[in-house]
Amino acid sequence: MAESPPLDATSREALAELLLSVADDEFVIGFWDSEWTGIAPMLEEDVATSSIAQDEIGHAKVLYELLAELTDEDADRIAFERAPDAFRHASLMNHARGDWAFSVARRYLYETADQVRLAALAGSTYEPLALLAGKMRREETYHLMHADTWLRRLADGGSVGRDRLSNSLECLWADAQEIFAPLIGEETLVREGILPEPMQAMSMTWQARVRPKLEPICGALPAATPSIDGRMRRTSDFAWLHGEFTSVARSEEAATW
Amino acid sequence: MDGERVWEVFRQEDEGDPMMHSGNVNAPDEELAMHYAREMYGRRGESHRLWIVAREAITELDDPDLLKPPFDRSHKKPGGYVIKHKLQAAKERAASEAGE
């Protein structure tokens, strides 16, 4: 692996924020979608959804490991020993699983935004992140195909599915913006090329891409922009999920897994 | 789910290997059949290529009159010809010719 130039403390801190934000998005959406295991619409879909959820948690794992290396911490502790308030996922991931249409709507919004984000990160000057983003993109291509398949299916499959999908998209639209919420230290990241594009620019690319897909389904979506605290808000839904995904680690604190 | 169909899945492990029947998946159409075949028979990196075939597109032949004829057909099996000794002689001949 190519040696990246040493980072100063400010850049390192900003990079840690970036890694944590992406990792937490993947981790939390992975756990929400894993809530479908055993109860998805059909057996094959159950396997597909669970496998994708597992992929997302796998991406979170490598990102936490990258972060742990940078900050000299332990990846498992970052994942399982943080309080709910220390998580940095976007508000989109604050909602409980909901019904199938809700999960499809969220996955579609997330996968399309993640695609824009990964395309940018693949050009990062921080070599380990660029390499990792390149690998993740390959797997996310399939995730996006799967989400897109279900979006079209629900949109074209009769009024019940379409209404539920449409309502979910409207409900999640504002919170989906927060995937591109400004990061602490973002100017530093952009200046150093660690983040090759400001979040605001990515947000516009993403909106231009998804509006033509979504508006035929749910009508005109309101103007929306990311907010400053888009990665700081926590809900009781998330507090519940946090209790779930930390329960095994808490059951035997000194154990080696 | 309504309109579910069965799709037979064939898997190739490496380029050039034969396509082997792996099993089948239920899916309402080709698009989801592809996703599910990928998840069932390709998600661990074990496949180079998959063929996904609607079961109704398969022409089946299982007529015993055609496949299990009543008469002795051992002469149609390669085992019906004993070539062990001929092969041995041919090998020896080739070796002695090469040595000359």
mmCIF file with all atom_site columns, N, CA, C and O in Angstrom, chain A residues 41-45 47-48 51-52 55 142 145-146 149-150 152-153, chain B residues 1 4 24-29 31-32 34-36 38-40 43:
data_model
loop_
_atom_site.group_PDB
_atom_site.id
_atom_site.type_symbol
_atom_site.label_atom_id
_atom_site.label_alt_id
_atom_site.label_comp_id
_atom_site.label_asym_id
_atom_site.label_entity_id
_atom_site.label_seq_id
_atom_site.pdbx_PDB_ins_code
_atom_site.Cartn_x
_atom_site.Cartn_y
_atom_site.Cartn_z
_atom_site.occupancy
_atom_site.B_iso_or_equiv
_atom_site.pdbx_formal_charge
_atom_site.auth_seq_id
_atom_site.auth_comp_id
_atom_site.auth_asym_id
_atom_site.auth_atom_id
_atom_site.pdbx_PDB_model_num
ATOM 1   N N  . PRO A 1 41  ? -40.486 -10.494 2.689   1.00 0.00 ? 41  PRO A N  1
ATOM 2   C CA . PRO A 1 41  ? -41.670 -10.965 1.948   1.00 0.00 ? 41  PRO A CA 1
ATOM 3   C C  . PRO A 1 41  ? -41.588 -12.406 1.428   1.00 0.00 ? 41  PRO A C  1
ATOM 4   O O  . PRO A 1 41  ? -42.613 -13.044 1.250   1.00 0.00 ? 41  PRO A O  1
ATOM 5   N N  . MET A 1 42  ? -40.419 -12.905 1.126   1.00 0.00 ? 42  MET A N  1
ATOM 6   C CA . MET A 1 42  ? -40.288 -14.304 0.711   1.00 0.00 ? 42  MET A CA 1
ATOM 7   C C  . MET A 1 42  ? -38.895 -14.800 1.075   1.00 0.00 ? 42  MET A C  1
ATOM 8   O O  . MET A 1 42  ? -38.004 -14.001 1.335   1.00 0.00 ? 42  MET A O  1
ATOM 9   N N  . LEU A 1 43  ? -38.741 -16.104 1.084   1.00 0.00 ? 43  LEU A N  1
ATOM 10  C CA . LEU A 1 43  ? -37.482 -16.682 1.565   1.00 0.00 ? 43  LEU A CA 1
ATOM 11  C C  . LEU A 1 43  ? -36.269 -16.112 0.836   1.00 0.00 ? 43  LEU A C  1
ATOM 12  O O  . LEU A 1 43  ? -35.291 -15.695 1.462   1.00 0.00 ? 43  LEU A O  1
ATOM 13  N N  . GLU A 1 44  ? -36.326 -16.088 -0.506  1.00 0.00 ? 44  GLU A N  1
ATOM 14  C CA . GLU A 1 44  ? -35.183 -15.598 -1.272  1.00 0.00 ? 44  GLU A CA 1
ATOM 15  C C  . GLU A 1 44  ? -34.861 -14.144 -0.926  1.00 0.00 ? 44  GLU A C  1
ATOM 16  O O  . GLU A 1 44  ? -33.711 -13.750 -0.827  1.00 0.00 ? 44  GLU A O  1
ATOM 17  N N  . GLU A 1 45  ? -35.922 -13.349 -0.765  1.00 0.00 ? 45  GLU A N  1
ATOM 18  C CA . GLU A 1 45  ? -35.714 -11.944 -0.428  1.00 0.00 ? 45  GLU A CA 1
ATOM 19  C C  . GLU A 1 45  ? -35.135 -11.809 0.981   1.00 0.00 ? 45  GLU A C  1
ATOM 20  O O  . GLU A 1 45  ? -34.356 -10.902 1.266   1.00 0.00 ? 45  GLU A O  1
ATOM 21  N N  . VAL A 1 47  ? -33.023 -13.845 2.329   1.00 0.00 ? 47  VAL A N  1
ATOM 22  C CA . VAL A 1 47  ? -31.577 -14.082 2.201   1.00 0.00 ? 47  VAL A CA 1
ATOM 23  C C  . VAL A 1 47  ? -30.897 -12.857 1.596   1.00 0.00 ? 47  VAL A C  1
ATOM 24  O O  . VAL A 1 47  ? -29.852 -12.410 2.077   1.00 0.00 ? 47  VAL A O  1
ATOM 25  N N  . ALA A 1 48  ? -31.513 -12.289 0.548   1.00 0.00 ? 48  ALA A N  1
ATOM 26  C CA . ALA A 1 48  ? -30.901 -11.140 -0.132  1.00 0.00 ? 48  ALA A CA 1
ATOM 27  C C  . ALA A 1 48  ? -30.787 -9.945  0.809   1.00 0.00 ? 48  ALA A C  1
ATOM 28  O O  . ALA A 1 48  ? -29.720 -9.340  0.940   1.00 0.00 ? 48  ALA A O  1
ATOM 29  N N  . SER A 1 51  ? -28.266 -10.551 3.535   1.00 0.00 ? 51  SER A N  1
ATOM 30  C CA . SER A 1 51  ? -26.907 -10.541 2.998   1.00 0.00 ? 51  SER A CA 1
ATOM 31  C C  . SER A 1 51  ? -26.423 -9.110  2.743   1.00 0.00 ? 51  SER A C  1
ATOM 32  O O  . SER A 1 51  ? -25.283 -8.756  3.028   1.00 0.00 ? 51  SER A O  1
ATOM 33  N N  . ILE A 1 52  ? -27.326 -8.277  2.245   1.00 0.00 ? 52  ILE A N  1
ATOM 34  C CA . ILE A 1 52  ? -26.967 -6.877  2.002   1.00 0.00 ? 52  ILE A CA 1
ATOM 35  C C  . ILE A 1 52  ? -26.721 -6.165  3.333   1.00 0.00 ? 52  ILE A C  1
ATOM 36  O O  . ILE A 1 52  ? -25.755 -5.404  3.483   1.00 0.00 ? 52  ILE A O  1
ATOM 37  N N  . ASP A 1 55  ? -23.414 -7.088  4.440   1.00 0.00 ? 55  ASP A N  1
ATOM 38  C CA . ASP A 1 55  ? -22.389 -6.356  3.671   1.00 0.00 ? 55  ASP A CA 1
ATOM 39  C C  . ASP A 1 55  ? -22.156 -4.971  4.262   1.00 0.00 ? 55  ASP A C  1
ATOM 40  O O  . ASP A 1 55  ? -21.019 -4.507  4.381   1.00 0.00 ? 55  ASP A O  1
ATOM 41  N N  . TYR A 1 142 ? -24.221 -3.546  -6.623  1.00 0.00 ? 142 TYR A N  1
ATOM 42  C CA . TYR A 1 142 ? -25.279 -4.546  -6.488  1.00 0.00 ? 142 TYR A CA 1
ATOM 43  C C  . TYR A 1 142 ? -26.364 -4.078  -5.513  1.00 0.00 ? 142 TYR A C  1
ATOM 44  O O  . TYR A 1 142 ? -27.556 -4.250  -5.767  1.00 0.00 ? 142 TYR A O  1
ATOM 45  N N  . MET A 1 145 ? -28.577 -1.756  -7.323  1.00 0.00 ? 145 MET A N  1
ATOM 46  C CA . MET A 1 145 ? -29.433 -2.493  -8.266  1.00 0.00 ? 145 MET A CA 1
ATOM 47  C C  . MET A 1 145 ? -30.625 -3.097  -7.539  1.00 0.00 ? 145 MET A C  1
ATOM 48  O O  . MET A 1 145 ? -31.758 -3.047  -8.010  1.00 0.00 ? 145 MET A O  1
ATOM 49  N N  . HIS A 1 146 ? -30.343 -3.680  -6.388  1.00 0.00 ? 146 HIS A N  1
ATOM 50  C CA . HIS A 1 146 ? -31.394 -4.338  -5.609  1.00 0.00 ? 146 HIS A CA 1
ATOM 51  C C  . HIS A 1 146 ? -32.429 -3.318  -5.111  1.00 0.00 ? 146 HIS A C  1
ATOM 52  O O  . HIS A 1 146 ? -33.641 -3.529  -5.237  1.00 0.00 ? 146 HIS A O  1
ATOM 53  N N  . THR A 1 149 ? -34.470 -2.083  -8.083  1.00 0.00 ? 149 THR A N  1
ATOM 54  C CA . THR A 1 149 ? -35.444 -3.098  -8.503  1.00 0.00 ? 149 THR A CA 1
ATOM 55  C C  . THR A 1 149 ? -36.716 -2.995  -7.663  1.00 0.00 ? 149 THR A C  1
ATOM 56  O O  . THR A 1 149 ? -37.827 -2.992  -8.189  1.00 0.00 ? 149 THR A O  1
ATOM 57  N N  . TRP A 1 150 ? -36.526 -2.888  -6.346  1.00 0.00 ? 150 TRP A N  1
ATOM 58  C CA . TRP A 1 150 ? -37.696 -2.843  -5.463  1.00 0.00 ? 150 TRP A CA 1
ATOM 59  C C  . TRP A 1 150 ? -38.447 -1.520  -5.543  1.00 0.00 ? 150 TRP A C  1
ATOM 60  O O  . TRP A 1 150 ? -39.662 -1.475  -5.418  1.00 0.00 ? 150 TRP A O  1
ATOM 61  N N  . ARG A 1 152 ? -38.833 0.343   -8.243  1.00 0.00 ? 152 ARG A N  1
ATOM 62  C CA . ARG A 1 152 ? -39.662 0.270   -9.459  1.00 0.00 ? 152 ARG A CA 1
ATOM 63  C C  . ARG A 1 152 ? -40.830 -0.685  -9.259  1.00 0.00 ? 152 ARG A C  1
ATOM 64  O O  . ARG A 1 152 ? -41.948 -0.432  -9.685  1.00 0.00 ? 152 ARG A O  1
ATOM 65  N N  . ARG A 1 153 ? -40.542 -1.796  -8.599  1.00 0.00 ? 153 ARG A N  1
ATOM 66  C CA . ARG A 1 153 ? -41.562 -2.811  -8.372  1.00 0.00 ? 153 ARG A CA 1
ATOM 67  C C  . ARG A 1 153 ? -42.739 -2.245  -7.559  1.00 0.00 ? 153 ARG A C  1
ATOM 68  O O  . ARG A 1 153 ? -43.898 -2.446  -7.889  1.00 0.00 ? 153 ARG A O  1
ATOM 69  N N  . MET B 2 1   ? -45.822 -14.978 -2.422  1.00 0.00 ? 1   MET B N  1
ATOM 70  C CA . MET B 2 1   ? -45.951 -13.847 -3.345  1.00 0.00 ? 1   MET B CA 1
ATOM 71  C C  . MET B 2 1   ? -46.629 -14.310 -4.633  1.00 0.00 ? 1   MET B C  1
ATOM 72  O O  . MET B 2 1   ? -46.420 -15.427 -5.082  1.00 0.00 ? 1   MET B O  1
ATOM 73  N N  . GLU B 2 4   ? -45.325 -16.335 -8.552  1.00 0.00 ? 4   GLU B N  1
ATOM 74  C CA . GLU B 2 4   ? -43.987 -16.829 -8.345  1.00 0.00 ? 4   GLU B CA 1
ATOM 75  C C  . GLU B 2 4   ? -43.632 -17.941 -9.332  1.00 0.00 ? 4   GLU B C  1
ATOM 76  O O  . GLU B 2 4   ? -44.463 -18.789 -9.639  1.00 0.00 ? 4   GLU B O  1
ATOM 77  N N  . ASN B 2 24  ? -32.249 -24.212 -7.427  1.00 0.00 ? 24  ASN B N  1
ATOM 78  C CA . ASN B 2 24  ? -33.194 -23.275 -8.024  1.00 0.00 ? 24  ASN B CA 1
ATOM 79  C C  . ASN B 2 24  ? -33.643 -22.224 -7.022  1.00 0.00 ? 24  ASN B C  1
ATOM 80  O O  . ASN B 2 24  ? -33.387 -22.340 -5.822  1.00 0.00 ? 24  ASN B O  1
ATOM 81  N N  . VAL B 2 25  ? -34.253 -21.183 -7.540  1.00 0.00 ? 25  VAL B N  1
ATOM 82  C CA . VAL B 2 25  ? -34.820 -20.125 -6.685  1.00 0.00 ? 25  VAL B CA 1
ATOM 83  C C  . VAL B 2 25  ? -36.245 -19.833 -7.136  1.00 0.00 ? 25  VAL B C  1
ATOM 84  O O  . VAL B 2 25  ? -36.592 -20.060 -8.293  1.00 0.00 ? 25  VAL B O  1
ATOM 85  N N  . ASN B 2 26  ? -37.035 -19.320 -6.216  1.00 0.00 ? 26  ASN B N  1
ATOM 86  C CA . ASN B 2 26  ? -38.367 -18.809 -6.541  1.00 0.00 ? 26  ASN B CA 1
ATOM 87  C C  . ASN B 2 26  ? -38.253 -17.312 -6.753  1.00 0.00 ? 26  ASN B C  1
ATOM 88  O O  . ASN B 2 26  ? -37.607 -16.623 -5.953  1.00 0.00 ? 26  ASN B O  1
ATOM 89  N N  . ALA B 2 27  ? -38.871 -16.808 -7.816  1.00 0.00 ? 27  ALA B N  1
ATOM 90  C CA . ALA B 2 27  ? -38.883 -15.365 -8.044  1.00 0.00 ? 27  ALA B CA 1
ATOM 91  C C  . ALA B 2 27  ? -40.003 -15.046 -9.023  1.00 0.00 ? 27  ALA B C  1
ATOM 92  O O  . ALA B 2 27  ? -40.313 -15.860 -9.893  1.00 0.00 ? 27  ALA B O  1
ATOM 93  N N  . PRO B 2 28  ? -40.610 -13.854 -8.892  1.00 0.00 ? 28  PRO B N  1
ATOM 94  C CA . PRO B 2 28  ? -41.717 -13.523 -9.793  1.00 0.00 ? 28  PRO B CA 1
ATOM 95  C C  . PRO B 2 28  ? -41.265 -13.220 -11.221 1.00 0.00 ? 28  PRO B C  1
ATOM 96  O O  . PRO B 2 28  ? -42.052 -13.330 -12.139 1.00 0.00 ? 28  PRO B O  1
ATOM 97  N N  . ASP B 2 29  ? -40.020 -12.799 -11.394 1.00 0.00 ? 29  ASP B N  1
ATOM 98  C CA . ASP B 2 29  ? -39.559 -12.489 -12.754 1.00 0.00 ? 29  ASP B CA 1
ATOM 99  C C  . ASP B 2 29  ? -38.038 -12.605 -12.846 1.00 0.00 ? 29  ASP B C  1
ATOM 100 O O  . ASP B 2 29  ? -37.347 -12.842 -11.852 1.00 0.00 ? 29  ASP B O  1
ATOM 101 N N  . GLU B 2 31  ? -35.667 -10.472 -13.329 1.00 0.00 ? 31  GLU B N  1
ATOM 102 C CA . GLU B 2 31  ? -34.822 -9.513  -12.622 1.00 0.00 ? 31  GLU B CA 1
ATOM 103 C C  . GLU B 2 31  ? -34.565 -9.968  -11.179 1.00 0.00 ? 31  GLU B C  1
ATOM 104 O O  . GLU B 2 31  ? -33.410 -10.017 -10.729 1.00 0.00 ? 31  GLU B O  1
ATOM 105 N N  . LEU B 2 32  ? -35.633 -10.309 -10.470 1.00 0.00 ? 32  LEU B N  1
ATOM 106 C CA . LEU B 2 32  ? -35.429 -10.765 -9.089  1.00 0.00 ? 32  LEU B CA 1
ATOM 107 C C  . LEU B 2 32  ? -34.777 -12.145 -9.061  1.00 0.00 ? 32  LEU B C  1
ATOM 108 O O  . LEU B 2 32  ? -33.996 -12.445 -8.155  1.00 0.00 ? 32  LEU B O  1
ATOM 109 N N  . MET B 2 34  ? -32.452 -13.095 -10.930 1.00 0.00 ? 34  MET B N  1
ATOM 110 C CA . MET B 2 34  ? -31.019 -12.825 -11.023 1.00 0.00 ? 34  MET B CA 1
ATOM 111 C C  . MET B 2 34  ? -30.453 -12.423 -9.654  1.00 0.00 ? 34  MET B C  1
ATOM 112 O O  . MET B 2 34  ? -29.413 -12.916 -9.230  1.00 0.00 ? 34  MET B O  1
ATOM 113 N N  . HIS B 2 35  ? -31.173 -11.529 -8.966  1.00 0.00 ? 35  HIS B N  1
ATOM 114 C CA . HIS B 2 35  ? -30.711 -11.117 -7.641  1.00 0.00 ? 35  HIS B CA 1
ATOM 115 C C  . HIS B 2 35  ? -30.612 -12.319 -6.695  1.00 0.00 ? 35  HIS B C  1
ATOM 116 O O  . HIS B 2 35  ? -29.642 -12.476 -5.967  1.00 0.00 ? 35  HIS B O  1
ATOM 117 N N  . TYR B 2 36  ? -31.662 -13.146 -6.714  1.00 0.00 ? 36  TYR B N  1
ATOM 118 C CA . TYR B 2 36  ? -31.708 -14.239 -5.754  1.00 0.00 ? 36  TYR B CA 1
ATOM 119 C C  . TYR B 2 36  ? -30.697 -15.322 -6.100  1.00 0.00 ? 36  TYR B C  1
ATOM 120 O O  . TYR B 2 36  ? -30.086 -15.911 -5.204  1.00 0.00 ? 36  TYR B O  1
ATOM 121 N N  . ARG B 2 38  ? -27.879 -14.771 -7.470  1.00 0.00 ? 38  ARG B N  1
ATOM 122 C CA . ARG B 2 38  ? -26.604 -14.184 -7.042  1.00 0.00 ? 38  ARG B CA 1
ATOM 123 C C  . ARG B 2 38  ? -26.415 -14.374 -5.531  1.00 0.00 ? 38  ARG B C  1
ATOM 124 O O  . ARG B 2 38  ? -25.330 -14.724 -5.073  1.00 0.00 ? 38  ARG B O  1
ATOM 125 N N  . GLU B 2 39  ? -27.485 -14.154 -4.772  1.00 0.00 ? 39  GLU B N  1
ATOM 126 C CA . GLU B 2 39  ? -27.376 -14.303 -3.326  1.00 0.00 ? 39  GLU B CA 1
ATOM 127 C C  . GLU B 2 39  ? -27.185 -15.763 -2.904  1.00 0.00 ? 39  GLU B C  1
ATOM 128 O O  . GLU B 2 39  ? -26.429 -16.062 -1.996  1.00 0.00 ? 39  GLU B O  1
ATOM 129 N N  . MET B 2 40  ? -27.909 -16.675 -3.595  1.00 0.00 ? 40  MET B N  1
ATOM 130 C CA . MET B 2 40  ? -27.864 -18.080 -3.181  1.00 0.00 ? 40  MET B CA 1
ATOM 131 C C  . MET B 2 40  ? -26.592 -18.774 -3.645  1.00 0.00 ? 40  MET B C  1
ATOM 132 O O  . MET B 2 40  ? -26.046 -19.616 -2.950  1.00 0.00 ? 40  MET B O  1
ATOM 133 N N  . ARG B 2 43  ? -22.823 -15.278 -3.581  1.00 0.00 ? 43  ARG B N  1
ATOM 134 C CA . ARG B 2 43  ? -22.456 -14.203 -2.654  1.00 0.00 ? 43  ARG B CA 1
ATOM 135 C C  . ARG B 2 43  ? -21.152 -14.465 -1.921  1.00 0.00 ? 43  ARG B C  1
ATOM 136 O O  . ARG B 2 43  ? -20.581 -13.545 -1.331  1.00 0.00 ? 43  ARG B O  1
#
